[in-house]
Amino acid sequence: MPKSTATSTLEIALGSLAYDPMQRFGLHLSELRRSRGISQEGLALDSGLARSYLGGVERGQRNIALVNICRLAQALDVPPSRLLEFDVSRPTPKSRAKRK
């Protein structure tokens, strides 16, 4: 499938939501990680994920798989559901609103 088709499919799916769940998830993950004093590199190492992939997730550029949510939750010592407790009502920072 061409990349433009996949992107437009994602944009169509996100268009029905009042917020971007990938951006909200990434922001929440970043805040949770920082509140525990863990660097992005440290979380990547503890979870077995690539640091560049984790950075993309935190920037809201990656549509993370459930298995990776579970790996991050284990590394952060929280239940996976905790990673999905992001605030859908607050505005997304403008620096995070851009998607490639």
PDB file of C-alpha atoms in Angstrom:
ATOM      1  CA  MET A   1       0.000   0.000   0.000  1.00  0.00           C
ATOM      2  CA  PRO A   2       1.476   3.419  -0.901  1.00  0.00           C
ATOM      3  CA  LYS A   3       2.434   5.606   2.044  1.00  0.00           C
ATOM      4  CA  SER A   4       0.059   8.406   0.982  1.00  0.00           C
ATOM      5  CA  THR A   5      -2.892   5.990   1.101  1.00  0.00           C
ATOM      6  CA  ALA A   6      -1.948   4.785   4.593  1.00  0.00           C
ATOM      7  CA  THR A   7      -1.553   8.362   5.794  1.00  0.00           C
ATOM      8  CA  SER A   8      -4.877   9.436   4.360  1.00  0.00           C
ATOM      9  CA  THR A   9      -6.561   6.406   5.956  1.00  0.00           C
ATOM     10  CA  LEU A  10      -5.105   7.405   9.341  1.00  0.00           C
ATOM     11  CA  GLU A  11      -6.151  11.017   8.822  1.00  0.00           C
ATOM     12  CA  ILE A  12      -9.677   9.865   7.981  1.00  0.00           C
ATOM     13  CA  ALA A  13      -9.791   7.712  11.128  1.00  0.00           C
ATOM     14  CA  LEU A  14      -8.509  10.567  13.295  1.00  0.00           C
ATOM     15  CA  GLY A  15     -10.905  13.013  11.659  1.00  0.00           C
ATOM     16  CA  SER A  16     -13.817  11.500  13.568  1.00  0.00           C
ATOM     17  CA  LEU A  17     -12.160  12.323  16.904  1.00  0.00           C
ATOM     18  CA  ALA A  18     -12.005  15.715  18.614  1.00  0.00           C
ATOM     19  CA  TYR A  19      -8.385  15.003  19.613  1.00  0.00           C
ATOM     20  CA  ASP A  20      -5.365  13.119  18.289  1.00  0.00           C
ATOM     21  CA  PRO A  21      -4.950  10.012  20.483  1.00  0.00           C
ATOM     22  CA  MET A  22      -1.362   9.457  19.331  1.00  0.00           C
ATOM     23  CA  GLN A  23      -0.376  12.958  20.445  1.00  0.00           C
ATOM     24  CA  ARG A  24      -2.261  12.652  23.733  1.00  0.00           C
ATOM     25  CA  PHE A  25      -0.761   9.228  24.441  1.00  0.00           C
ATOM     26  CA  GLY A  26       2.741  10.488  23.631  1.00  0.00           C
ATOM     27  CA  LEU A  27       2.417  13.562  25.820  1.00  0.00           C
ATOM     28  CA  HIS A  28       1.062  11.473  28.690  1.00  0.00           C
ATOM     29  CA  LEU A  29       3.843   8.908  28.312  1.00  0.00           C
ATOM     30  CA  SER A  30       6.472  11.649  28.304  1.00  0.00           C
ATOM     31  CA  GLU A  31       5.007  13.263  31.438  1.00  0.00           C
ATOM     32  CA  LEU A  32       4.794   9.908  33.217  1.00  0.00           C
ATOM     33  CA  ARG A  33       8.382   9.045  32.292  1.00  0.00           C
ATOM     34  CA  ARG A  34       9.711  12.427  33.428  1.00  0.00           C
ATOM     35  CA  SER A  35       7.763  12.309  36.708  1.00  0.00           C
ATOM     36  CA  ARG A  36       9.682   9.122  37.517  1.00  0.00           C
ATOM     37  CA  GLY A  37      13.012  10.724  36.649  1.00  0.00           C
ATOM     38  CA  ILE A  38      13.646   8.326  33.759  1.00  0.00           C
ATOM     39  CA  SER A  39      15.369   9.482  30.597  1.00  0.00           C
ATOM     40  CA  GLN A  40      14.003   8.576  27.200  1.00  0.00           C
ATOM     41  CA  GLU A  41      17.075   6.436  26.629  1.00  0.00           C
ATOM     42  CA  GLY A  42      16.608   4.707  29.995  1.00  0.00           C
ATOM     43  CA  LEU A  43      12.981   3.861  29.249  1.00  0.00           C
ATOM     44  CA  ALA A  44      13.946   2.604  25.819  1.00  0.00           C
ATOM     45  CA  LEU A  45      16.568   0.307  27.328  1.00  0.00           C
ATOM     46  CA  ASP A  46      14.250  -0.924  30.108  1.00  0.00           C
ATOM     47  CA  SER A  47      11.410  -1.632  27.678  1.00  0.00           C
ATOM     48  CA  GLY A  48      13.495  -3.088  24.861  1.00  0.00           C
ATOM     49  CA  LEU A  49      12.241  -0.478  22.386  1.00  0.00           C
ATOM     50  CA  ALA A  50      14.465   1.662  20.182  1.00  0.00           C
ATOM     51  CA  ARG A  51      15.041   5.171  21.525  1.00  0.00           C
ATOM     52  CA  SER A  52      14.150   6.680  18.137  1.00  0.00           C
ATOM     53  CA  TYR A  53      10.854   4.725  18.105  1.00  0.00           C
ATOM     54  CA  LEU A  54      10.082   5.878  21.662  1.00  0.00           C
ATOM     55  CA  GLY A  55      10.820   9.468  20.645  1.00  0.00           C
ATOM     56  CA  GLY A  56       8.370   9.130  17.757  1.00  0.00           C
ATOM     57  CA  VAL A  57       5.718   7.756  20.114  1.00  0.00           C
ATOM     58  CA  GLU A  58       6.232  10.656  22.543  1.00  0.00           C
ATOM     59  CA  ARG A  59       5.973  13.165  19.674  1.00  0.00           C
ATOM     60  CA  GLY A  60       2.704  11.556  18.543  1.00  0.00           C
ATOM     61  CA  GLN A  61       4.192  10.408  15.247  1.00  0.00           C
ATOM     62  CA  ARG A  62       3.909   6.647  15.819  1.00  0.00           C
ATOM     63  CA  ASN A  63       0.762   4.565  16.201  1.00  0.00           C
ATOM     64  CA  ILE A  64       1.985   2.312  19.013  1.00  0.00           C
ATOM     65  CA  ALA A  65       1.041  -1.372  19.189  1.00  0.00           C
ATOM     66  CA  LEU A  66      -0.634  -2.871  22.243  1.00  0.00           C
ATOM     67  CA  VAL A  67       2.336  -5.139  22.949  1.00  0.00           C
ATOM     68  CA  ASN A  68       4.593  -2.067  23.100  1.00  0.00           C
ATOM     69  CA  ILE A  69       2.185  -0.306  25.476  1.00  0.00           C
ATOM     70  CA  CYS A  70       2.495  -3.365  27.730  1.00  0.00           C
ATOM     71  CA  ARG A  71       6.313  -3.290  27.494  1.00  0.00           C
ATOM     72  CA  LEU A  72       6.392   0.397  28.428  1.00  0.00           C
ATOM     73  CA  ALA A  73       3.958  -0.149  31.294  1.00  0.00           C
ATOM     74  CA  GLN A  74       6.129  -2.931  32.683  1.00  0.00           C
ATOM     75  CA  ALA A  75       9.240  -0.747  32.439  1.00  0.00           C
ATOM     76  CA  LEU A  76       7.408   2.108  34.216  1.00  0.00           C
ATOM     77  CA  ASP A  77       5.938  -0.299  36.801  1.00  0.00           C
ATOM     78  CA  VAL A  78       2.346   0.700  36.069  1.00  0.00           C
ATOM     79  CA  PRO A  79      -0.614  -1.258  34.680  1.00  0.00           C
ATOM     80  CA  PRO A  80      -1.027  -0.833  30.910  1.00  0.00           C
ATOM     81  CA  SER A  81      -4.347   0.915  31.490  1.00  0.00           C
ATOM     82  CA  ARG A  82      -2.484   3.754  33.265  1.00  0.00           C
ATOM     83  CA  LEU A  83      -0.835   4.690  29.961  1.00  0.00           C
ATOM     84  CA  LEU A  84      -4.259   5.211  28.403  1.00  0.00           C
ATOM     85  CA  GLU A  85      -5.436   7.621  31.115  1.00  0.00           C
ATOM     86  CA  PHE A  86      -4.586  10.724  29.105  1.00  0.00           C
ATOM     87  CA  ASP A  87      -6.574  13.953  29.219  1.00  0.00           C
ATOM     88  CA  VAL A  88      -8.656  14.416  26.085  1.00  0.00           C
ATOM     89  CA  SER A  89      -9.988  17.827  27.118  1.00  0.00           C
ATOM     90  CA  ARG A  90      -6.828  19.902  27.324  1.00  0.00           C
ATOM     91  CA  PRO A  91      -5.427  21.484  24.156  1.00  0.00           C
ATOM     92  CA  THR A  92      -2.515  19.825  22.395  1.00  0.00           C
ATOM     93  CA  PRO A  93       0.638  21.986  22.482  1.00  0.00           C
ATOM     94  CA  LYS A  94       1.231  23.575  19.060  1.00  0.00           C
ATOM     95  CA  SER A  95       4.745  22.144  18.811  1.00  0.00           C
ATOM     96  CA  ARG A  96       3.211  18.665  18.941  1.00  0.00           C
ATOM     97  CA  ALA A  97       0.351  19.396  16.558  1.00  0.00           C
ATOM     98  CA  LYS A  98       2.413  18.954  13.376  1.00  0.00           C
ATOM     99  CA  ARG A  99       2.451  15.522  11.789  1.00  0.00           C
ATOM    100  CA  LYS A 100       4.765  14.463   8.973  1.00  0.00           C
TER     101      LYS A 100
END
